[in-house]
mmCIF file of C-alpha atoms and ligand atoms in Angstrom:
data_model
loop_
_atom_site.group_PDB
_atom_site.id
_atom_site.type_symbol
_atom_site.label_atom_id
_atom_site.label_comp_id
_atom_site.label_asym_id
_atom_site.label_seq_id
_atom_site.Cartn_x
_atom_site.Cartn_y
_atom_site.Cartn_z
ATOM 1 C CA MET R 69 -56.934 19.128 8.647
ATOM 2 C CA ALA R 70 -55.763 16.131 10.631
ATOM 3 C CA LYS R 71 -54.944 14.442 7.324
ATOM 4 C CA LEU R 72 -52.781 17.388 6.201
ATOM 5 C CA PHE R 73 -50.819 17.272 9.456
ATOM 6 C CA ALA R 74 -50.240 13.568 8.933
ATOM 7 C CA VAL R 75 -48.912 14.192 5.399
ATOM 8 C CA LEU R 76 -46.630 16.980 6.631
ATOM 9 C CA ALA R 77 -45.333 14.724 9.388
ATOM 10 C CA VAL R 78 -44.482 11.994 6.874
ATOM 11 C CA VAL R 79 -42.745 14.518 4.593
ATOM 12 C CA SER R 80 -40.627 15.852 7.462
ATOM 13 C CA VAL R 81 -39.623 12.322 8.547
ATOM 14 C CA VAL R 82 -38.598 11.437 4.977
ATOM 15 C CA THR R 83 -36.602 14.690 4.707
ATOM 16 C CA ALA R 84 -34.826 13.965 7.989
ATOM 17 C CA VAL R 85 -33.891 10.429 6.905
ATOM 18 C CA THR R 86 -32.657 11.646 3.517
ATOM 19 C CA SER R 87 -30.507 14.424 4.962
ATOM 20 C CA HIS R 88 -29.017 12.000 7.503
ATOM 21 C CA VAL R 89 -27.952 9.653 4.706
ATOM 22 C CA GLU R 90 -26.504 12.505 2.660
ATOM 23 C CA ALA R 91 -24.493 13.811 5.615
ATOM 24 C CA ARG R 92 -22.515 10.580 5.862
ATOM 25 C CA PRO R 93 -19.682 10.511 3.281
ATOM 26 C CA ARG R 94 -19.585 7.571 0.929
ATOM 27 C CA ARG R 95 -16.947 5.052 1.873
ATOM 28 C CA LEU R 96 -14.372 4.330 -0.798
ATOM 29 C CA LYS R 97 -14.478 0.862 -2.299
ATOM 30 C CA ALA R 98 -11.227 -1.074 -1.933
ATOM 31 C CA LEU R 99 -10.357 -4.524 -3.241
ATOM 32 C CA VAL R 100 -7.561 -6.479 -1.519
ATOM 33 C CA VAL R 101 -6.023 -9.079 -3.861
ATOM 34 C CA SER R 102 -4.288 -12.008 -2.160
ATOM 35 C CA GLY R 103 -4.286 -15.802 -1.989
ATOM 36 C CA GLN R 104 -0.655 -16.666 -2.768
ATOM 37 C CA ASN R 105 2.554 -15.199 -1.385
ATOM 38 C CA ASN R 106 5.964 -16.205 -0.077
ATOM 39 C CA HIS R 107 4.699 -14.339 2.999
ATOM 40 C CA ASN R 108 1.962 -14.998 5.540
ATOM 41 C CA TRP R 109 -0.862 -13.802 3.298
ATOM 42 C CA GLN R 110 -3.417 -15.639 5.441
ATOM 43 C CA VAL R 111 -2.778 -13.010 8.140
ATOM 44 C CA SER R 112 -1.681 -10.006 6.062
ATOM 45 C CA HIS R 113 -4.751 -9.715 3.855
ATOM 46 C CA LEU R 114 -7.057 -9.795 6.893
ATOM 47 C CA VAL R 115 -4.923 -7.211 8.698
ATOM 48 C CA LEU R 116 -5.011 -4.939 5.637
ATOM 49 C CA GLU R 117 -8.792 -5.332 5.581
ATOM 50 C CA ARG R 118 -8.992 -4.525 9.298
ATOM 51 C CA ILE R 119 -6.837 -1.394 9.045
ATOM 52 C CA LEU R 120 -8.837 -0.094 6.082
ATOM 53 C CA GLU R 121 -12.273 -0.952 7.504
ATOM 54 C CA GLN R 122 -11.539 0.385 11.014
ATOM 55 C CA SER R 123 -10.621 3.760 9.536
ATOM 56 C CA GLU R 124 -14.288 3.992 8.419
ATOM 57 C CA LEU R 125 -13.024 5.425 5.120
ATOM 58 C CA PHE R 126 -13.200 2.218 3.108
ATOM 59 C CA ASP R 127 -15.497 -0.696 2.391
ATOM 60 C CA VAL R 128 -13.247 -3.639 1.635
ATOM 61 C CA ASP R 129 -13.789 -6.695 -0.528
ATOM 62 C CA ILE R 130 -11.245 -9.497 -0.812
ATOM 63 C CA ALA R 131 -10.347 -11.413 -3.965
ATOM 64 C CA LEU R 132 -8.375 -14.600 -3.295
ATOM 65 C CA THR R 133 -6.781 -16.655 -6.054
ATOM 66 C CA ALA R 134 -6.581 -20.434 -6.095
ATOM 67 C CA PRO R 135 -3.647 -21.871 -4.089
ATOM 68 C CA ALA R 136 -0.220 -22.087 -5.766
ATOM 69 C CA GLY R 137 -0.352 -24.519 -8.681
ATOM 70 C CA GLY R 138 -4.156 -24.506 -8.641
ATOM 71 C CA ASP R 139 -6.666 -23.678 -11.357
ATOM 72 C CA MET R 140 -6.572 -19.904 -11.841
ATOM 73 C CA SER R 141 -9.141 -19.812 -14.630
ATOM 74 C CA SER R 142 -11.958 -18.550 -12.392
ATOM 75 C CA PHE R 143 -9.932 -15.673 -10.891
ATOM 76 C CA LYS R 144 -11.655 -12.728 -12.572
ATOM 77 C CA PRO R 145 -12.203 -9.867 -10.114
ATOM 78 C CA ASP R 146 -14.142 -6.871 -11.428
ATOM 79 C CA PHE R 147 -11.379 -4.304 -10.812
ATOM 80 C CA SER R 148 -13.478 -1.594 -12.468
ATOM 81 C CA ALA R 149 -15.979 -1.705 -9.582
ATOM 82 C CA TYR R 150 -13.388 -0.320 -7.118
ATOM 83 C CA ASP R 151 -11.830 3.034 -6.282
ATOM 84 C CA VAL R 152 -8.570 1.311 -5.350
ATOM 85 C CA VAL R 153 -6.961 -2.128 -5.645
ATOM 86 C CA VAL R 154 -4.537 -3.172 -2.872
ATOM 87 C CA LEU R 155 -2.055 -5.822 -4.029
ATOM 88 C CA ASP R 156 -0.988 -8.402 -1.421
ATOM 89 C CA TYR R 157 -0.190 -11.044 -4.005
ATOM 90 C CA ASN R 158 2.986 -12.813 -5.104
ATOM 91 C CA GLY R 159 2.298 -16.045 -6.952
ATOM 92 C CA ASP R 160 1.182 -17.754 -10.127
ATOM 93 C CA ARG R 161 0.308 -15.686 -13.165
ATOM 94 C CA TRP R 162 -3.332 -14.674 -13.519
ATOM 95 C CA PRO R 163 -5.382 -15.700 -16.552
ATOM 96 C CA ALA R 164 -4.666 -13.523 -19.633
ATOM 97 C CA GLU R 165 -8.189 -12.085 -19.383
ATOM 98 C CA THR R 166 -7.519 -10.932 -15.800
ATOM 99 C CA ASP R 167 -4.153 -9.391 -16.763
ATOM 100 C CA ALA R 168 -5.956 -7.425 -19.486
ATOM 101 C CA ALA R 169 -8.734 -6.305 -17.121
ATOM 102 C CA PHE R 170 -6.144 -5.139 -14.573
ATOM 103 C CA LEU R 171 -4.231 -3.149 -17.207
ATOM 104 C CA ASP R 172 -7.501 -1.620 -18.459
ATOM 105 C CA TYR R 173 -8.316 -0.579 -14.897
ATOM 106 C CA VAL R 174 -4.878 0.908 -14.176
ATOM 107 C CA GLN R 175 -4.393 2.583 -17.556
ATOM 108 C CA GLY R 176 -7.912 4.024 -17.342
ATOM 109 C CA GLY R 177 -6.848 6.022 -14.276
ATOM 110 C CA GLY R 178 -7.350 3.448 -11.530
ATOM 111 C CA GLY R 179 -5.833 3.487 -8.055
ATOM 112 C CA VAL R 180 -3.336 0.843 -6.929
ATOM 113 C CA VAL R 181 -1.496 0.152 -3.679
ATOM 114 C CA VAL R 182 1.591 -2.070 -3.955
ATOM 115 C CA TYR R 183 2.158 -3.534 -0.485
ATOM 116 C CA HIS R 184 5.463 -5.177 0.588
ATOM 117 C CA ALA R 185 6.048 -8.478 -1.298
ATOM 118 C CA ALA R 186 3.509 -7.613 -3.997
ATOM 119 C CA ASP R 187 6.586 -6.054 -5.621
ATOM 120 C CA ASN R 188 8.161 -9.518 -5.808
ATOM 121 C CA ALA R 189 5.407 -10.698 -8.146
ATOM 122 C CA PHE R 190 5.410 -11.215 -11.899
ATOM 123 C CA ALA R 191 9.112 -10.615 -12.679
ATOM 124 C CA ASP R 192 8.488 -11.548 -16.318
ATOM 125 C CA TRP R 193 5.412 -9.319 -16.837
ATOM 126 C CA GLU R 194 6.913 -6.136 -18.294
ATOM 127 C CA GLU R 195 3.860 -3.908 -17.850
ATOM 128 C CA PHE R 196 3.362 -5.000 -14.240
ATOM 129 C CA ASN R 197 6.955 -3.982 -13.544
ATOM 130 C CA ARG R 198 6.185 -0.514 -14.908
ATOM 131 C CA ILE R 199 3.203 -0.361 -12.529
ATOM 132 C CA ILE R 200 5.396 -1.141 -9.477
ATOM 133 C CA ALA R 201 8.511 0.780 -10.754
ATOM 134 C CA LEU R 202 10.855 -1.322 -8.594
ATOM 135 C CA GLY R 203 10.734 -5.026 -7.767
ATOM 136 C CA GLY R 204 12.840 -7.754 -6.245
ATOM 137 C CA TRP R 205 13.627 -11.477 -6.224
ATOM 138 C CA GLU R 206 12.015 -14.057 -8.563
ATOM 139 C CA GLY R 207 15.006 -13.950 -10.922
ATOM 140 C CA ARG R 208 15.253 -10.170 -11.290
ATOM 141 C CA ASN R 209 18.678 -8.926 -12.412
ATOM 142 C CA GLU R 210 20.249 -6.210 -14.594
ATOM 143 C CA LYS R 211 17.816 -7.124 -17.382
ATOM 144 C CA SER R 212 14.963 -5.937 -15.106
ATOM 145 C CA GLY R 213 16.323 -2.364 -14.927
ATOM 146 C CA PRO R 214 18.825 -0.440 -12.823
ATOM 147 C CA TYR R 215 19.327 -0.403 -9.090
ATOM 148 C CA CYS R 216 17.872 2.783 -7.665
ATOM 149 C CA TYR R 217 19.005 4.559 -4.485
ATOM 150 C CA TRP R 218 19.346 7.968 -2.872
ATOM 151 C CA LYS R 219 22.806 9.524 -2.878
ATOM 152 C CA ASP R 220 24.022 13.111 -2.420
ATOM 153 C CA GLY R 221 20.504 14.516 -2.517
ATOM 154 C CA GLU R 222 19.215 12.725 -5.588
ATOM 155 C CA LEU R 223 18.027 9.384 -6.900
ATOM 156 C CA VAL R 224 20.800 7.440 -8.613
ATOM 157 C CA LEU R 225 20.122 4.807 -11.280
ATOM 158 C CA ASP R 226 22.883 2.199 -11.285
ATOM 159 C CA ASP R 227 23.184 -0.327 -14.125
ATOM 160 C CA ALA R 228 25.651 -2.565 -12.261
ATOM 161 C CA ALA R 229 25.043 -6.277 -12.793
ATOM 162 C CA GLY R 230 23.592 -8.346 -9.960
ATOM 163 C CA PRO R 231 20.444 -9.771 -8.450
ATOM 164 C CA GLY R 232 17.435 -7.591 -7.631
ATOM 165 C CA GLY R 233 15.994 -7.663 -4.112
ATOM 166 C CA SER R 234 17.482 -8.472 -0.722
ATOM 167 C CA HIS R 235 17.242 -7.327 2.875
ATOM 168 C CA GLY R 236 19.270 -7.424 6.056
ATOM 169 C CA ALA R 237 18.075 -8.623 9.463
ATOM 170 C CA GLN R 238 14.810 -7.197 10.754
ATOM 171 C CA ARG R 239 15.220 -4.187 13.033
ATOM 172 C CA GLU R 240 13.645 -0.900 14.042
ATOM 173 C CA TYR R 241 14.779 1.899 11.740
ATOM 174 C CA VAL R 242 14.286 5.595 11.063
ATOM 175 C CA MET R 243 12.406 6.652 7.945
ATOM 176 C CA HIS R 244 13.839 9.661 6.108
ATOM 177 C CA GLY R 245 11.330 11.963 4.393
ATOM 178 C CA ARG R 246 12.188 13.170 0.886
ATOM 179 C CA ASN R 247 9.074 15.243 0.235
ATOM 180 C CA THR R 248 6.921 17.517 2.407
ATOM 181 C CA THR R 249 4.173 18.669 0.022
ATOM 182 C CA HIS R 250 2.654 15.514 -1.492
ATOM 183 C CA PRO R 251 -0.824 14.870 0.018
ATOM 184 C CA ILE R 252 0.250 11.468 1.386
ATOM 185 C CA VAL R 253 3.009 12.926 3.582
ATOM 186 C CA LYS R 254 1.972 16.564 4.089
ATOM 187 C CA GLY R 255 2.191 17.313 7.812
ATOM 188 C CA LEU R 256 3.964 14.067 8.724
ATOM 189 C CA PRO R 257 7.364 14.221 10.458
ATOM 190 C CA THR R 258 10.368 14.086 8.135
ATOM 191 C CA ASN R 259 12.090 11.490 10.309
ATOM 192 C CA TRP R 260 10.191 8.855 12.282
ATOM 193 C CA LYS R 261 11.030 5.502 13.790
ATOM 194 C CA HIS R 262 9.439 2.427 12.242
ATOM 195 C CA ALA R 263 8.809 -0.726 14.296
ATOM 196 C CA GLN R 264 10.775 -3.911 13.660
ATOM 197 C CA ASP R 265 10.601 -4.757 9.968
ATOM 198 C CA GLU R 266 12.599 -5.852 6.962
ATOM 199 C CA MET R 267 14.148 -3.072 4.881
ATOM 200 C CA TYR R 268 14.089 -3.992 1.214
ATOM 201 C CA ASP R 269 17.238 -3.106 -0.718
ATOM 202 C CA ARG R 270 18.914 -3.612 -4.097
ATOM 203 C CA MET R 271 15.516 -3.470 -5.812
ATOM 204 C CA ARG R 272 15.550 -3.132 -9.625
ATOM 205 C CA GLY R 273 13.086 -2.136 -12.306
ATOM 206 C CA PRO R 274 12.093 0.586 -14.760
ATOM 207 C CA ALA R 275 12.459 2.973 -11.766
ATOM 208 C CA ASN R 276 9.663 5.261 -13.009
ATOM 209 C CA ILE R 277 9.188 6.723 -9.537
ATOM 210 C CA GLY R 278 6.707 9.611 -9.490
ATOM 211 C CA THR R 279 7.294 11.215 -6.087
ATOM 212 C CA LEU R 280 9.816 9.747 -3.662
ATOM 213 C CA LEU R 281 8.320 10.005 -0.176
ATOM 214 C CA TYR R 282 10.568 8.099 2.242
ATOM 215 C CA THR R 283 13.949 6.370 2.133
ATOM 216 C CA GLY R 284 15.814 4.319 4.733
ATOM 217 C CA LEU R 285 19.499 3.655 5.339
ATOM 218 C CA THR R 286 20.257 -0.054 5.212
ATOM 219 C CA ASP R 287 22.710 -1.570 7.646
ATOM 220 C CA PRO R 288 25.607 -3.448 6.014
ATOM 221 C CA ALA R 289 26.468 -4.987 9.392
ATOM 222 C CA THR R 290 23.267 -7.075 9.209
ATOM 223 C CA GLY R 291 23.409 -7.850 5.472
ATOM 224 C CA GLY R 292 21.976 -4.633 4.026
ATOM 225 C CA SER R 293 23.318 -2.793 0.978
ATOM 226 C CA GLY R 294 24.656 0.142 3.001
ATOM 227 C CA ARG R 295 22.671 2.457 0.721
ATOM 228 C CA GLU R 296 19.809 4.864 1.312
ATOM 229 C CA GLU R 297 16.977 2.885 -0.293
ATOM 230 C CA PRO R 298 13.643 4.149 -1.676
ATOM 231 C CA LEU R 299 10.935 2.535 0.486
ATOM 232 C CA VAL R 300 7.759 4.590 -0.039
ATOM 233 C CA PHE R 301 6.887 6.393 -3.277
ATOM 234 C CA THR R 302 4.308 6.993 -5.975
ATOM 235 C CA VAL R 303 4.737 5.608 -9.480
ATOM 236 C CA ASP R 304 4.633 7.650 -12.688
ATOM 237 C CA TYR R 305 2.318 5.592 -14.904
ATOM 238 C CA GLY R 306 -0.023 7.571 -17.153
ATOM 239 C CA LYS R 307 -3.322 8.559 -15.521
ATOM 240 C CA ALA R 308 -3.051 5.940 -12.760
ATOM 241 C CA ARG R 309 -2.459 6.809 -9.104
ATOM 242 C CA ILE R 310 -0.083 4.179 -7.713
ATOM 243 C CA PHE R 311 1.242 4.091 -4.145
ATOM 244 C CA HIS R 312 4.110 1.684 -3.422
ATOM 245 C CA ILE R 313 5.015 0.883 0.196
ATOM 246 C CA MET R 314 7.764 -1.674 0.803
ATOM 247 C CA LEU R 315 7.174 -1.738 4.577
ATOM 248 C CA GLY R 316 4.965 -4.184 6.448
ATOM 249 C CA HIS R 317 6.524 -7.671 6.604
ATOM 250 C CA CYS R 318 3.761 -9.784 8.145
ATOM 251 C CA GLY R 319 4.408 -11.615 11.413
ATOM 252 C CA PRO R 320 3.181 -15.094 12.403
ATOM 253 C CA THR R 321 -0.115 -13.852 13.834
ATOM 254 C CA ALA R 322 -2.164 -10.640 13.834
ATOM 255 C CA GLU R 323 -1.173 -10.215 17.499
ATOM 256 C CA ASN R 324 2.580 -10.681 16.848
ATOM 257 C CA ASN R 325 3.032 -8.464 13.813
ATOM 258 C CA PRO R 326 5.103 -5.380 14.713
ATOM 259 C CA ALA R 327 5.718 -4.031 11.203
ATOM 260 C CA MET R 328 1.970 -3.864 10.485
ATOM 261 C CA GLN R 329 1.084 -2.819 14.057
ATOM 262 C CA CYS R 330 3.299 0.270 13.664
ATOM 263 C CA ALA R 331 1.184 3.461 13.696
ATOM 264 C CA GLY R 332 3.497 4.916 11.043
ATOM 265 C CA PHE R 333 2.912 1.997 8.654
ATOM 266 C CA GLN R 334 -0.861 2.146 9.197
ATOM 267 C CA THR R 335 -0.961 5.913 8.691
ATOM 268 C CA LEU R 336 0.964 5.702 5.423
ATOM 269 C CA LEU R 337 -1.152 2.773 4.240
ATOM 270 C CA LEU R 338 -4.390 4.675 4.940
ATOM 271 C CA ARG R 339 -3.189 7.971 3.457
ATOM 272 C CA GLY R 340 -1.640 6.266 0.421
ATOM 273 C CA THR R 341 -4.788 4.215 -0.188
ATOM 274 C CA GLU R 342 -7.022 7.304 0.054
ATOM 275 C CA TRP R 343 -4.746 9.188 -2.352
ATOM 276 C CA ALA R 344 -4.676 6.260 -4.804
ATOM 277 C CA ALA R 345 -8.488 6.168 -4.677
ATOM 278 C CA THR R 346 -9.194 9.910 -4.966
ATOM 279 C CA GLY R 347 -6.026 11.945 -5.551
ATOM 280 C CA LYS R 348 -6.584 13.670 -2.207
ATOM 281 C CA VAL R 349 -5.945 12.968 1.482
ATOM 282 C CA LYS R 350 -8.489 14.269 3.979
ATOM 283 C CA GLN R 351 -7.109 12.428 7.014
ATOM 284 C CA ARG R 352 -5.523 14.349 9.844
ATOM 285 C CA VAL R 353 -2.077 13.468 11.147
ATOM 286 C CA PRO R 354 -2.835 11.062 14.015
ATOM 287 C CA LYS R 355 -1.716 12.012 17.497
ATOM 288 C CA ASP R 356 0.046 8.668 17.993
ATOM 289 C CA PHE R 357 2.340 9.047 14.960
ATOM 290 C CA PRO R 358 5.905 7.883 15.766
ATOM 291 C CA THR R 359 8.688 10.379 16.450
ATOM 292 C CA ALA R 360 12.306 10.231 15.317
ATOM 293 C CA THR R 361 13.232 8.404 18.505
ATOM 294 C CA LYS R 362 10.054 6.588 19.585
ATOM 295 C CA VAL R 363 8.204 3.737 17.900
ATOM 296 C CA SER R 364 4.401 3.874 18.220
ATOM 297 C CA MET R 365 2.255 0.745 18.058
ATOM 298 C CA ARG R 366 -1.434 0.052 17.487
ATOM 299 C CA PRO R 367 -1.776 -3.584 18.559
ATOM 300 C CA ASP R 368 -5.452 -3.613 17.533
ATOM 301 C CA TYR R 369 -4.827 -1.735 14.236
ATOM 302 C CA ARG R 370 -7.244 1.016 15.236
ATOM 303 C CA ALA R 371 -6.303 4.696 15.121
ATOM 304 C CA PRO R 372 -7.009 6.704 18.294
ATOM 305 C CA GLU R 373 -9.852 9.234 18.350
ATOM 306 C CA GLN R 374 -8.623 12.650 17.217
HETATM 307 ZN ZN1 LIG M 609 8.869 -9.683 3.967
#
C-alpha cells in the first residue's frame, strides 16, 4: 500500500510539472540581423534585443555579418528557424546563398520587420526593394520607383525625378494614424507625440504598401519635404507578413537614445513584430502610451506592469 501511495505521489508531481510548463505560452523566436550600418548598429541591435526580450514575448538571437569590406562568405543565418526576422542592417551584399535563403523564408510566408535604416540597404537588389516597399539613399532615384506620400486623404505616387531619401533636423513630432482596425494599431491613439527623431521623407520604391498605419508631416523649415510622409506600414508581398517602421534613429548610447526610448516606438515595434510573427497582436495598449501632446519615455526600454 505504501508503494502505491509513492507511485501516486510521483504521478501527481509529474502532472503538476507538466501542466505548469503547458500554462506558459511559448515565446516567439526572433532573429535580429545587424553588423553593418551607416548608423550606430553596435547600440541599436542590442536595444532591439532588449526591448523584445523584456516584453517576455520573444526569445532573441542575433546574427552579425562581418565588418564592412570583410569576408561575408560565412554569413548564413538559418532564417527558417525563426518566427520573425528583424532587419537592422545596411551594408555589403550578403552571399548569393544567403539572399536565396532569405527570399525562400519571406516568400514562404515568413515574418519580417524593417527597422529604420534597414530600408537604406540593397538599393540594387530588386526583390529586396519589393520586400521593403519604400527605400532611401544609396543612389536611389526615379529608377527605383515613385515618391509616395499622403495627400487629400489618399496615397499619391509621384514619378517626379530626384533622389530617394532625405530628412530634416531631428525633432519631436506628432504621428497621424491612417488606420484604426489593423491588429498592430487597434486601440492606439490616432495622434500621438513621438520623441526626438529623424523623419524620413522623399522615399522611393515599388510602393507596394499593404496597410498604411501612420504618417507624419515633415517640416520644410528644417529641411523636410513639407509632405505628409508614410512612416509606419505593412508591405503587400505574397504570403509574407512585413512590418516597416521608419522611426527609431539610434543615439550615441543606450542611455541617450530618445527615438528608441519612446514608449510609442517600443509599442509599435513590439506589436508589429508580434503581428509579423503570428498575424495577430495579443498585447494590450500600454498605460504609458504617448498622447497627442505629451511624449512618453521608457529610459530602460521596459514596459510598465499593466
Ligand atoms: Zn537615422
